């Protein structure tokens, strides 16, 4: 574990004036540098842990970055978001995981899924050290990370024989999907990710239907975990219809799902704290706790 304790700022700007910080959140607005912590032996099996400076136990947001499950993006995509949420009293566990190479022939199954699960389960070890609240763990995923977040919420429901479930999945209290890819078998819902979902799973839905059945959110409902969807109306990478269609499908199955449409927000506004759209997004993330 690499830990750097220098402070990067105090006071914090609450952003939207309608979102008043609690006294404890104000005390937490002095944010230390993230601690880089491994959850496995591989070079991509680590995360950035940010812990509020105030009193615990601290609720936790597990941040899962996008990039179509490829190495084109890494966890740095979510670092600014992690700092912003930690200023508001939320511990953030921004995780990296093994991914496919863009346009390659490698498969991310089962490694990508096992890594996401192992990173979440690592919180059991971190909780007593950093005073984390394991009853308030929310996955927050962007784009392809939205897919992984909703999958992680459904993971405890998978059969114990599943190669991607893990032995003892930590239950999530909620999941937030930011412009998520929520039906990886649907070419329209995939958007700009195209056939990379097939590369992730090592084949098409016809080739490996059992893998899609255990990893596609649309096939895993009802999940039994509250789901908050956020999607920009100007997103030209993952279509808004991806979230709209999933919401109706999951609701019909019996899940509690809400959708916040952020007017004129693009694909990256929903993860950018400097965007004027961010206060709306942050409000929905905080509402999941």
JSON list of N, CA and C in Angstrom, two decimals, residues 209-282:
[
{"chain": "A", "resi": 209, "resn": "UNK", "atom": "N", "xyz": [-23.79, -17.66, -25.43]},
{"chain": "A", "resi": 209, "resn": "UNK", "atom": "CA", "xyz": [-24.99, -17.14, -24.75]},
{"chain": "A", "resi": 209, "resn": "UNK", "atom": "C", "xyz": [-24.91, -17.22, -23.23]},
{"chain": "A", "resi": 210, "resn": "UNK", "atom": "N", "xyz": [-24.21, -18.24, -22.72]},
{"chain": "A", "resi": 210, "resn": "UNK", "atom": "CA", "xyz": [-24.12, -18.38, -21.27]},
{"chain": "A", "resi": 210, "resn": "UNK", "atom": "C", "xyz": [-23.34, -17.24, -20.63]},
{"chain": "A", "resi": 211, "resn": "UNK", "atom": "N", "xyz": [-22.37, -16.68, -21.34]},
{"chain": "A", "resi": 211, "resn": "UNK", "atom": "CA", "xyz": [-21.60, -15.56, -20.81]},
{"chain": "A", "resi": 211, "resn": "UNK", "atom": "C", "xyz": [-22.43, -14.29, -20.78]},
{"chain": "A", "resi": 212, "resn": "UNK", "atom": "N", "xyz": [-23.23, -14.07, -21.80]},
{"chain": "A", "resi": 212, "resn": "UNK", "atom": "CA", "xyz": [-24.12, -12.91, -21.80]},
{"chain": "A", "resi": 212, "resn": "UNK", "atom": "C", "xyz": [-25.18, -13.05, -20.72]},
{"chain": "A", "resi": 213, "resn": "UNK", "atom": "N", "xyz": [-25.67, -14.25, -20.50]},
{"chain": "A", "resi": 213, "resn": "UNK", "atom": "CA", "xyz": [-26.70, -14.46, -19.49]},
{"chain": "A", "resi": 213, "resn": "UNK", "atom": "C", "xyz": [-26.22, -14.10, -18.10]},
{"chain": "A", "resi": 214, "resn": "UNK", "atom": "N", "xyz": [-24.91, -14.22, -17.85]},
{"chain": "A", "resi": 214, "resn": "UNK", "atom": "CA", "xyz": [-24.36, -13.95, -16.52]},
{"chain": "A", "resi": 214, "resn": "UNK", "atom": "C", "xyz": [-23.71, -12.57, -16.41]},
{"chain": "A", "resi": 215, "resn": "UNK", "atom": "N", "xyz": [-23.67, -11.81, -17.51]},
{"chain": "A", "resi": 215, "resn": "UNK", "atom": "CA", "xyz": [-22.96, -10.53, -17.45]},
{"chain": "A", "resi": 215, "resn": "UNK", "atom": "C", "xyz": [-23.73, -9.36, -18.03]},
{"chain": "A", "resi": 216, "resn": "UNK", "atom": "N", "xyz": [-24.87, -9.60, -18.65]},
{"chain": "A", "resi": 216, "resn": "UNK", "atom": "CA", "xyz": [-25.65, -8.55, -19.28]},
{"chain": "A", "resi": 216, "resn": "UNK", "atom": "C", "xyz": [-26.73, -8.06, -18.34]},
{"chain": "A", "resi": 217, "resn": "UNK", "atom": "N", "xyz": [-26.69, -6.80, -17.90]},
{"chain": "A", "resi": 217, "resn": "UNK", "atom": "CA", "xyz": [-27.70, -6.32, -16.96]},
{"chain": "A", "resi": 217, "resn": "UNK", "atom": "C", "xyz": [-29.14, -6.59, -17.40]},
{"chain": "A", "resi": 218, "resn": "UNK", "atom": "N", "xyz": [-29.41, -6.44, -18.69]},
{"chain": "A", "resi": 218, "resn": "UNK", "atom": "CA", "xyz": [-30.78, -6.65, -19.17]},
{"chain": "A", "resi": 218, "resn": "UNK", "atom": "C", "xyz": [-31.25, -8.08, -18.98]},
{"chain": "A", "resi": 219, "resn": "UNK", "atom": "N", "xyz": [-30.33, -9.01, -18.87]},
{"chain": "A", "resi": 219, "resn": "UNK", "atom": "CA", "xyz": [-30.70, -10.42, -18.66]},
{"chain": "A", "resi": 219, "resn": "UNK", "atom": "C", "xyz": [-30.65, -10.81, -17.19]},
{"chain": "A", "resi": 220, "resn": "UNK", "atom": "N", "xyz": [-30.21, -9.90, -16.33]},
{"chain": "A", "resi": 220, "resn": "UNK", "atom": "CA", "xyz": [-30.05, -10.21, -14.91]},
{"chain": "A", "resi": 220, "resn": "UNK", "atom": "C", "xyz": [-31.17, -9.66, -14.04]},
{"chain": "A", "resi": 221, "resn": "UNK", "atom": "N", "xyz": [-32.04, -8.84, -14.61]},
{"chain": "A", "resi": 221, "resn": "UNK", "atom": "CA", "xyz": [-33.14, -8.27, -13.81]},
{"chain": "A", "resi": 221, "resn": "UNK", "atom": "C", "xyz": [-34.16, -9.37, -13.49]},
{"chain": "A", "resi": 222, "resn": "UNK", "atom": "N", "xyz": [-34.83, -9.26, -12.33]},
{"chain": "A", "resi": 222, "resn": "UNK", "atom": "CA", "xyz": [-34.68, -8.21, -11.32]},
{"chain": "A", "resi": 222, "resn": "UNK", "atom": "C", "xyz": [-33.43, -8.42, -10.47]},
{"chain": "A", "resi": 223, "resn": "UNK", "atom": "N", "xyz": [-32.75, -7.33, -10.23]},
{"chain": "A", "resi": 223, "resn": "UNK", "atom": "CA", "xyz": [-31.52, -7.36, -9.45]},
{"chain": "A", "resi": 223, "resn": "UNK", "atom": "C", "xyz": [-31.82, -7.28, -7.95]},
{"chain": "A", "resi": 224, "resn": "UNK", "atom": "N", "xyz": [-32.88, -6.53, -7.61]},
{"chain": "A", "resi": 224, "resn": "UNK", "atom": "CA", "xyz": [-33.22, -6.37, -6.21]},
{"chain": "A", "resi": 224, "resn": "UNK", "atom": "C", "xyz": [-32.42, -5.31, -5.50]},
{"chain": "A", "resi": 225, "resn": "UNK", "atom": "N", "xyz": [-31.72, -4.46, -6.26]},
{"chain": "A", "resi": 225, "resn": "UNK", "atom": "CA", "xyz": [-30.93, -3.35, -5.71]},
{"chain": "A", "resi": 225, "resn": "UNK", "atom": "C", "xyz": [-31.41, -2.06, -6.38]},
{"chain": "A", "resi": 226, "resn": "UNK", "atom": "N", "xyz": [-31.53, -0.99, -5.61]},
{"chain": "A", "resi": 226, "resn": "UNK", "atom": "CA", "xyz": [-31.99, 0.28, -6.18]},
{"chain": "A", "resi": 226, "resn": "UNK", "atom": "C", "xyz": [-31.00, 0.79, -7.21]},
{"chain": "A", "resi": 227, "resn": "UNK", "atom": "N", "xyz": [-31.52, 1.22, -8.35]},
{"chain": "A", "resi": 227, "resn": "UNK", "atom": "CA", "xyz": [-30.69, 1.65, -9.46]},
{"chain": "A", "resi": 227, "resn": "UNK", "atom": "C", "xyz": [-31.05, 3.08, -9.86]},
{"chain": "A", "resi": 228, "resn": "UNK", "atom": "N", "xyz": [-30.03, 3.93, -9.96]},
{"chain": "A", "resi": 228, "resn": "UNK", "atom": "CA", "xyz": [-30.20, 5.33, -10.36]},
{"chain": "A", "resi": 228, "resn": "UNK", "atom": "C", "xyz": [-29.47, 5.50, -11.69]},
{"chain": "A", "resi": 229, "resn": "UNK", "atom": "N", "xyz": [-30.21, 5.84, -12.73]},
{"chain": "A", "resi": 229, "resn": "UNK", "atom": "CA", "xyz": [-29.63, 6.05, -14.05]},
{"chain": "A", "resi": 229, "resn": "UNK", "atom": "C", "xyz": [-29.55, 7.55, -14.33]},
{"chain": "A", "resi": 230, "resn": "UNK", "atom": "N", "xyz": [-28.42, 8.00, -14.87]},
{"chain": "A", "resi": 230, "resn": "UNK", "atom": "CA", "xyz": [-28.23, 9.40, -15.26]},
{"chain": "A", "resi": 230, "resn": "UNK", "atom": "C", "xyz": [-27.71, 9.40, -16.69]},
{"chain": "A", "resi": 231, "resn": "UNK", "atom": "N", "xyz": [-28.33, 10.20, -17.55]},
{"chain": "A", "resi": 231, "resn": "UNK", "atom": "CA", "xyz": [-27.93, 10.19, -18.96]},
{"chain": "A", "resi": 231, "resn": "UNK", "atom": "C", "xyz": [-28.16, 11.57, -19.56]},
{"chain": "A", "resi": 232, "resn": "UNK", "atom": "N", "xyz": [-27.19, 12.06, -20.31]},
{"chain": "A", "resi": 232, "resn": "UNK", "atom": "CA", "xyz": [-27.31, 13.34, -20.97]},
{"chain": "A", "resi": 232, "resn": "UNK", "atom": "C", "xyz": [-28.14, 13.24, -22.24]},
{"chain": "A", "resi": 233, "resn": "UNK", "atom": "N", "xyz": [-28.95, 14.27, -22.50]},
{"chain": "A", "resi": 233, "resn": "UNK", "atom": "CA", "xyz": [-29.78, 14.24, -23.71]},
{"chain": "A", "resi": 233, "resn": "UNK", "atom": "C", "xyz": [-28.97, 14.50, -24.97]},
{"chain": "A", "resi": 234, "resn": "UNK", "atom": "N", "xyz": [-27.73, 15.04, -24.81]},
{"chain": "A", "resi": 234, "resn": "UNK", "atom": "CA", "xyz": [-26.87, 15.32, -25.97]},
{"chain": "A", "resi": 234, "resn": "UNK", "atom": "C", "xyz": [-25.75, 14.30, -26.10]},
{"chain": "A", "resi": 235, "resn": "UNK", "atom": "N", "xyz": [-25.92, 13.14, -25.50]},
{"chain": "A", "resi": 235, "resn": "UNK", "atom": "CA", "xyz": [-24.89, 12.09, -25.57]},
{"chain": "A", "resi": 235, "resn": "UNK", "atom": "C", "xyz": [-24.90, 11.46, -26.96]},
{"chain": "A", "resi": 236, "resn": "UNK", "atom": "N", "xyz": [-23.80, 11.62, -27.69]},
{"chain": "A", "resi": 236, "resn": "UNK", "atom": "CA", "xyz": [-23.71, 11.03, -29.03]},
{"chain": "A", "resi": 236, "resn": "UNK", "atom": "C", "xyz": [-22.78, 9.81, -29.07]},
{"chain": "A", "resi": 237, "resn": "UNK", "atom": "N", "xyz": [-22.45, 9.28, -27.90]},
{"chain": "A", "resi": 237, "resn": "UNK", "atom": "CA", "xyz": [-21.59, 8.09, -27.81]},
{"chain": "A", "resi": 237, "resn": "UNK", "atom": "C", "xyz": [-22.40, 6.87, -27.38]},
{"chain": "A", "resi": 238, "resn": "UNK", "atom": "N", "xyz": [-23.10, 6.97, -26.26]},
{"chain": "A", "resi": 238, "resn": "UNK", "atom": "CA", "xyz": [-24.05, 5.95, -25.84]},
{"chain": "A", "resi": 238, "resn": "UNK", "atom": "C", "xyz": [-25.43, 6.59, -25.86]},
{"chain": "A", "resi": 239, "resn": "UNK", "atom": "N", "xyz": [-26.35, 6.08, -26.67]},
{"chain": "A", "resi": 239, "resn": "UNK", "atom": "CA", "xyz": [-27.64, 6.75, -26.83]},
{"chain": "A", "resi": 239, "resn": "UNK", "atom": "C", "xyz": [-28.47, 6.76, -25.54]},
{"chain": "A", "resi": 240, "resn": "UNK", "atom": "N", "xyz": [-29.20, 7.86, -25.35]},
{"chain": "A", "resi": 240, "resn": "UNK", "atom": "CA", "xyz": [-30.11, 7.97, -24.22]},
{"chain": "A", "resi": 240, "resn": "UNK", "atom": "C", "xyz": [-31.09, 6.80, -24.17]},
{"chain": "A", "resi": 241, "resn": "UNK", "atom": "N", "xyz": [-31.46, 6.30, -25.33]},
{"chain": "A", "resi": 241, "resn": "UNK", "atom": "CA", "xyz": [-32.41, 5.19, -25.38]},
{"chain": "A", "resi": 241, "resn": "UNK", "atom": "C", "xyz": [-31.91, 3.96, -24.63]},
{"chain": "A", "resi": 242, "resn": "UNK", "atom": "N", "xyz": [-30.57, 3.83, -24.49]},
{"chain": "A", "resi": 242, "resn": "UNK", "atom": "CA", "xyz": [-30.01, 2.71, -23.74]},
{"chain": "A", "resi": 242, "resn": "UNK", "atom": "C", "xyz": [-30.53, 2.71, -22.31]},
{"chain": "A", "resi": 243, "resn": "UNK", "atom": "N", "xyz": [-30.52, 3.88, -21.68]},
{"chain": "A", "resi": 243, "resn": "UNK", "atom": "CA", "xyz": [-31.01, 3.98, -20.30]},
{"chain": "A", "resi": 243, "resn": "UNK", "atom": "C", "xyz": [-32.54, 3.95, -20.25]},
{"chain": "A", "resi": 244, "resn": "UNK", "atom": "N", "xyz": [-33.19, 4.58, -21.22]},
{"chain": "A", "resi": 244, "resn": "UNK", "atom": "CA", "xyz": [-34.66, 4.60, -21.23]},
{"chain": "A", "resi": 244, "resn": "UNK", "atom": "C", "xyz": [-35.22, 3.19, -21.36]},
{"chain": "A", "resi": 245, "resn": "UNK", "atom": "N", "xyz": [-34.69, 2.44, -22.31]},
{"chain": "A", "resi": 245, "resn": "UNK", "atom": "CA", "xyz": [-35.20, 1.08, -22.53]},
{"chain": "A", "resi": 245, "resn": "UNK", "atom": "C", "xyz": [-34.91, 0.17, -21.35]},
{"chain": "A", "resi": 246, "resn": "UNK", "atom": "N", "xyz": [-33.70, 0.32, -20.77]},
{"chain": "A", "resi": 246, "resn": "UNK", "atom": "CA", "xyz": [-33.36, -0.52, -19.62]},
{"chain": "A", "resi": 246, "resn": "UNK", "atom": "C", "xyz": [-34.26, -0.20, -18.44]},
{"chain": "A", "resi": 247, "resn": "UNK", "atom": "N", "xyz": [-34.53, 1.08, -18.21]},
{"chain": "A", "resi": 247, "resn": "UNK", "atom": "CA", "xyz": [-35.40, 1.45, -17.08]},
{"chain": "A", "resi": 247, "resn": "UNK", "atom": "C", "xyz": [-36.75, 0.76, -17.20]},
{"chain": "A", "resi": 248, "resn": "UNK", "atom": "N", "xyz": [-37.37, 0.80, -18.36]},
{"chain": "A", "resi": 248, "resn": "UNK", "atom": "CA", "xyz": [-38.68, 0.18, -18.51]},
{"chain": "A", "resi": 248, "resn": "UNK", "atom": "C", "xyz": [-38.60, -1.33, -18.36]},
{"chain": "A", "resi": 249, "resn": "UNK", "atom": "N", "xyz": [-37.56, -1.92, -18.92]},
{"chain": "A", "resi": 249, "resn": "UNK", "atom": "CA", "xyz": [-37.39, -3.37, -18.83]},
{"chain": "A", "resi": 249, "resn": "UNK", "atom": "C", "xyz": [-37.19, -3.80, -17.38]},
{"chain": "A", "resi": 250, "resn": "UNK", "atom": "N", "xyz": [-36.34, -3.08, -16.64]},
{"chain": "A", "resi": 250, "resn": "UNK", "atom": "CA", "xyz": [-36.05, -3.44, -15.25]},
{"chain": "A", "resi": 250, "resn": "UNK", "atom": "C", "xyz": [-37.26, -3.19, -14.36]},
{"chain": "A", "resi": 251, "resn": "UNK", "atom": "N", "xyz": [-37.97, -2.09, -14.61]},
{"chain": "A", "resi": 251, "resn": "UNK", "atom": "CA", "xyz": [-39.18, -1.83, -13.84]},
{"chain": "A", "resi": 251, "resn": "UNK", "atom": "C", "xyz": [-40.22, -2.92, -14.06]},
{"chain": "A", "resi": 252, "resn": "UNK", "atom": "N", "xyz": [-40.38, -3.35, -15.31]},
{"chain": "A", "resi": 252, "resn": "UNK", "atom": "CA", "xyz": [-41.34, -4.41, -15.60]},
{"chain": "A", "resi": 252, "resn": "UNK", "atom": "C", "xyz": [-40.97, -5.69, -14.87]},
{"chain": "A", "resi": 253, "resn": "UNK", "atom": "N", "xyz": [-39.67, -5.88, -14.63]},
{"chain": "A", "resi": 253, "resn": "UNK", "atom": "CA", "xyz": [-39.22, -7.08, -13.92]},
{"chain": "A", "resi": 253, "resn": "UNK", "atom": "C", "xyz": [-39.37, -6.94, -12.41]},
{"chain": "A", "resi": 254, "resn": "UNK", "atom": "N", "xyz": [-39.66, -5.72, -11.94]},
{"chain": "A", "resi": 254, "resn": "UNK", "atom": "CA", "xyz": [-39.88, -5.51, -10.51]},
{"chain": "A", "resi": 254, "resn": "UNK", "atom": "C", "xyz": [-38.81, -4.72, -9.79]},
{"chain": "A", "resi": 255, "resn": "UNK", "atom": "N", "xyz": [-37.81, -4.21, -10.51]},
{"chain": "A", "resi": 255, "resn": "UNK", "atom": "CA", "xyz": [-36.74, -3.44, -9.88]},
{"chain": "A", "resi": 255, "resn": "UNK", "atom": "C", "xyz": [-37.14, -1.99, -9.65]},
{"chain": "A", "resi": 256, "resn": "UNK", "atom": "N", "xyz": [-36.49, -1.35, -8.67]},
{"chain": "A", "resi": 256, "resn": "UNK", "atom": "CA", "xyz": [-36.67, 0.07, -8.39]},
{"chain": "A", "resi": 256, "resn": "UNK", "atom": "C", "xyz": [-35.61, 0.83, -9.18]},
{"chain": "A", "resi": 257, "resn": "UNK", "atom": "N", "xyz": [-36.02, 1.50, -10.26]},
{"chain": "A", "resi": 257, "resn": "UNK", "atom": "CA", "xyz": [-35.10, 2.18, -11.16]},
{"chain": "A", "resi": 257, "resn": "UNK", "atom": "C", "xyz": [-35.62, 3.57, -11.46]},
{"chain": "A", "resi": 258, "resn": "UNK", "atom": "N", "xyz": [-34.75, 4.57, -11.33]},
{"chain": "A", "resi": 258, "resn": "UNK", "atom": "CA", "xyz": [-35.09, 5.94, -11.71]},
{"chain": "A", "resi": 258, "resn": "UNK", "atom": "C", "xyz": [-34.12, 6.41, -12.79]},
{"chain": "A", "resi": 259, "resn": "UNK", "atom": "N", "xyz": [-34.57, 7.37, -13.59]},
{"chain": "A", "resi": 259, "resn": "UNK", "atom": "CA", "xyz": [-33.74, 7.92, -14.66]},
{"chain": "A", "resi": 259, "resn": "UNK", "atom": "C", "xyz": [-33.78, 9.43, -14.61]},
{"chain": "A", "resi": 260, "resn": "UNK", "atom": "N", "xyz": [-32.59, 10.04, -14.51]},
{"chain": "A", "resi": 260, "resn": "UNK", "atom": "CA", "xyz": [-32.44, 11.48, -14.58]},
{"chain": "A", "resi": 260, "resn": "UNK", "atom": "C", "xyz": [-31.86, 11.83, -15.94]},
{"chain": "A", "resi": 261, "resn": "UNK", "atom": "N", "xyz": [-32.63, 12.56, -16.75]},
{"chain": "A", "resi": 261, "resn": "UNK", "atom": "CA", "xyz": [-32.14, 13.05, -18.03]},
{"chain": "A", "resi": 261, "resn": "UNK", "atom": "C", "xyz": [-31.56, 14.45, -17.82]},
{"chain": "A", "resi": 262, "resn": "UNK", "atom": "N", "xyz": [-30.28, 14.61, -18.15]},
{"chain": "A", "resi": 262, "resn": "UNK", "atom": "CA", "xyz": [-29.60, 15.88, -17.95]},
{"chain": "A", "resi": 262, "resn": "UNK", "atom": "C", "xyz": [-29.62, 16.63, -19.28]},
{"chain": "A", "resi": 263, "resn": "UNK", "atom": "N", "xyz": [-30.39, 17.70, -19.33]},
{"chain": "A", "resi": 263, "resn": "UNK", "atom": "CA", "xyz": [-30.62, 18.42, -20.58]},
{"chain": "A", "resi": 263, "resn": "UNK", "atom": "C", "xyz": [-29.32, 18.99, -21.15]},
{"chain": "A", "resi": 264, "resn": "UNK", "atom": "N", "xyz": [-29.06, 18.68, -22.42]},
{"chain": "A", "resi": 264, "resn": "UNK", "atom": "CA", "xyz": [-27.91, 19.19, -23.18]},
{"chain": "A", "resi": 264, "resn": "UNK", "atom": "C", "xyz": [-26.56, 18.70, -22.64]},
{"chain": "A", "resi": 265, "resn": "UNK", "atom": "N", "xyz": [-26.57, 17.69, -21.81]},
{"chain": "A", "resi": 265, "resn": "UNK", "atom": "CA", "xyz": [-25.30, 17.12, -21.32]},
{"chain": "A", "resi": 265, "resn": "UNK", "atom": "C", "xyz": [-24.79, 16.08, -22.30]},
{"chain": "A", "resi": 266, "resn": "UNK", "atom": "N", "xyz": [-23.46, 16.09, -22.53]},
{"chain": "A", "resi": 266, "resn": "UNK", "atom": "CA", "xyz": [-22.88, 15.08, -23.41]},
{"chain": "A", "resi": 266, "resn": "UNK", "atom": "C", "xyz": [-22.35, 13.91, -22.58]},
{"chain": "A", "resi": 267, "resn": "UNK", "atom": "N", "xyz": [-21.62, 13.02, -23.24]},
{"chain": "A", "resi": 267, "resn": "UNK", "atom": "CA", "xyz": [-21.21, 11.78, -22.60]},
{"chain": "A", "resi": 267, "resn": "UNK", "atom": "C", "xyz": [-20.27, 12.00, -21.41]},
{"chain": "A", "resi": 268, "resn": "UNK", "atom": "N", "xyz": [-19.48, 13.06, -21.47]},
{"chain": "A", "resi": 268, "resn": "UNK", "atom": "CA", "xyz": [-18.48, 13.27, -20.43]},
{"chain": "A", "resi": 268, "resn": "UNK", "atom": "C", "xyz": [-18.88, 14.34, -19.41]},
{"chain": "A", "resi": 269, "resn": "UNK", "atom": "N", "xyz": [-19.92, 15.11, -19.69]},
{"chain": "A", "resi": 269, "resn": "UNK", "atom": "CA", "xyz": [-20.41, 16.06, -18.70]},
{"chain": "A", "resi": 269, "resn": "UNK", "atom": "C", "xyz": [-20.80, 15.37, -17.40]},
{"chain": "A", "resi": 270, "resn": "UNK", "atom": "N", "xyz": [-21.24, 14.12, -17.50]},
{"chain": "A", "resi": 270, "resn": "UNK", "atom": "CA", "xyz": [-21.77, 13.42, -16.33]},
{"chain": "A", "resi": 270, "resn": "UNK", "atom": "C", "xyz": [-20.67, 12.93, -15.39]},
{"chain": "A", "resi": 271, "resn": "UNK", "atom": "N", "xyz": [-19.39, 13.08, -15.78]},
{"chain": "A", "resi": 271, "resn": "UNK", "atom": "CA", "xyz": [-18.30, 12.69, -14.87]},
{"chain": "A", "resi": 271, "resn": "UNK", "atom": "C", "xyz": [-17.30, 13.83, -14.66]},
{"chain": "A", "resi": 272, "resn": "UNK", "atom": "N", "xyz": [-17.66, 15.05, -15.08]},
{"chain": "A", "resi": 272, "resn": "UNK", "atom": "CA", "xyz": [-16.72, 16.17, -15.04]},
{"chain": "A", "resi": 272, "resn": "UNK", "atom": "C", "xyz": [-17.18, 17.20, -14.02]},
{"chain": "A", "resi": 273, "resn": "UNK", "atom": "N", "xyz": [-16.52, 17.29, -12.86]},
{"chain": "A", "resi": 273, "resn": "UNK", "atom": "CA", "xyz": [-16.95, 18.23, -11.83]},
{"chain": "A", "resi": 273, "resn": "UNK", "atom": "C", "xyz": [-16.91, 19.70, -12.25]},
{"chain": "A", "resi": 274, "resn": "UNK", "atom": "N", "xyz": [-16.12, 20.05, -13.28]},
{"chain": "A", "resi": 274, "resn": "UNK", "atom": "CA", "xyz": [-16.09, 21.43, -13.75]},
{"chain": "A", "resi": 274, "resn": "UNK", "atom": "C", "xyz": [-17.22, 21.74, -14.73]},
{"chain": "A", "resi": 275, "resn": "UNK", "atom": "N", "xyz": [-17.98, 20.74, -15.14]},
{"chain": "A", "resi": 275, "resn": "UNK", "atom": "CA", "xyz": [-19.10, 20.96, -16.05]},
{"chain": "A", "resi": 275, "resn": "UNK", "atom": "C", "xyz": [-20.25, 21.63, -15.31]},
{"chain": "A", "resi": 276, "resn": "UNK", "atom": "N", "xyz": [-20.95, 22.56, -15.96]},
{"chain": "A", "resi": 276, "resn": "UNK", "atom": "CA", "xyz": [-22.13, 23.16, -15.32]},
{"chain": "A", "resi": 276, "resn": "UNK", "atom": "C", "xyz": [-23.24, 22.15, -15.06]},
{"chain": "A", "resi": 277, "resn": "UNK", "atom": "N", "xyz": [-23.16, 20.99, -15.69]},
{"chain": "A", "resi": 277, "resn": "UNK", "atom": "CA", "xyz": [-24.17, 19.95, -15.49]},
{"chain": "A", "resi": 277, "resn": "UNK", "atom": "C", "xyz": [-23.88, 19.10, -14.26]},
{"chain": "A", "resi": 278, "resn": "UNK", "atom": "N", "xyz": [-22.65, 19.19, -13.74]},
{"chain": "A", "resi": 278, "resn": "UNK", "atom": "CA", "xyz": [-22.23, 18.28, -12.68]},
{"chain": "A", "resi": 278, "resn": "UNK", "atom": "C", "xyz": [-23.08, 18.35, -11.42]},
{"chain": "A", "resi": 279, "resn": "UNK", "atom": "N", "xyz": [-23.50, 19.54, -10.93]},
{"chain": "A", "resi": 279, "resn": "UNK", "atom": "CA", "xyz": [-24.30, 19.54, -9.71]},
{"chain": "A", "resi": 279, "resn": "UNK", "atom": "C", "xyz": [-25.55, 18.66, -9.79]},
{"chain": "A", "resi": 280, "resn": "UNK", "atom": "N", "xyz": [-26.18, 18.59, -10.96]},
{"chain": "A", "resi": 280, "resn": "UNK", "atom": "CA", "xyz": [-27.34, 17.71, -11.12]},
{"chain": "A", "resi": 280, "resn": "UNK", "atom": "C", "xyz": [-26.93, 16.25, -10.97]},
{"chain": "A", "resi": 281, "resn": "UNK", "atom": "N", "xyz": [-25.81, 15.91, -11.58]},
{"chain": "A", "resi": 281, "resn": "UNK", "atom": "CA", "xyz": [-25.32, 14.52, -11.52]},
{"chain": "A", "resi": 281, "resn": "UNK", "atom": "C", "xyz": [-24.93, 14.17, -10.09]},
{"chain": "A", "resi": 282, "resn": "UNK", "atom": "N", "xyz": [-24.15, 15.06, -9.48]},
{"chain": "A", "resi": 282, "resn": "UNK", "atom": "CA", "xyz": [-23.71, 14.80, -8.11]},
{"chain": "A", "resi": 282, "resn": "UNK", "atom": "C", "xyz": [-24.90, 14.62, -7.17]}
]
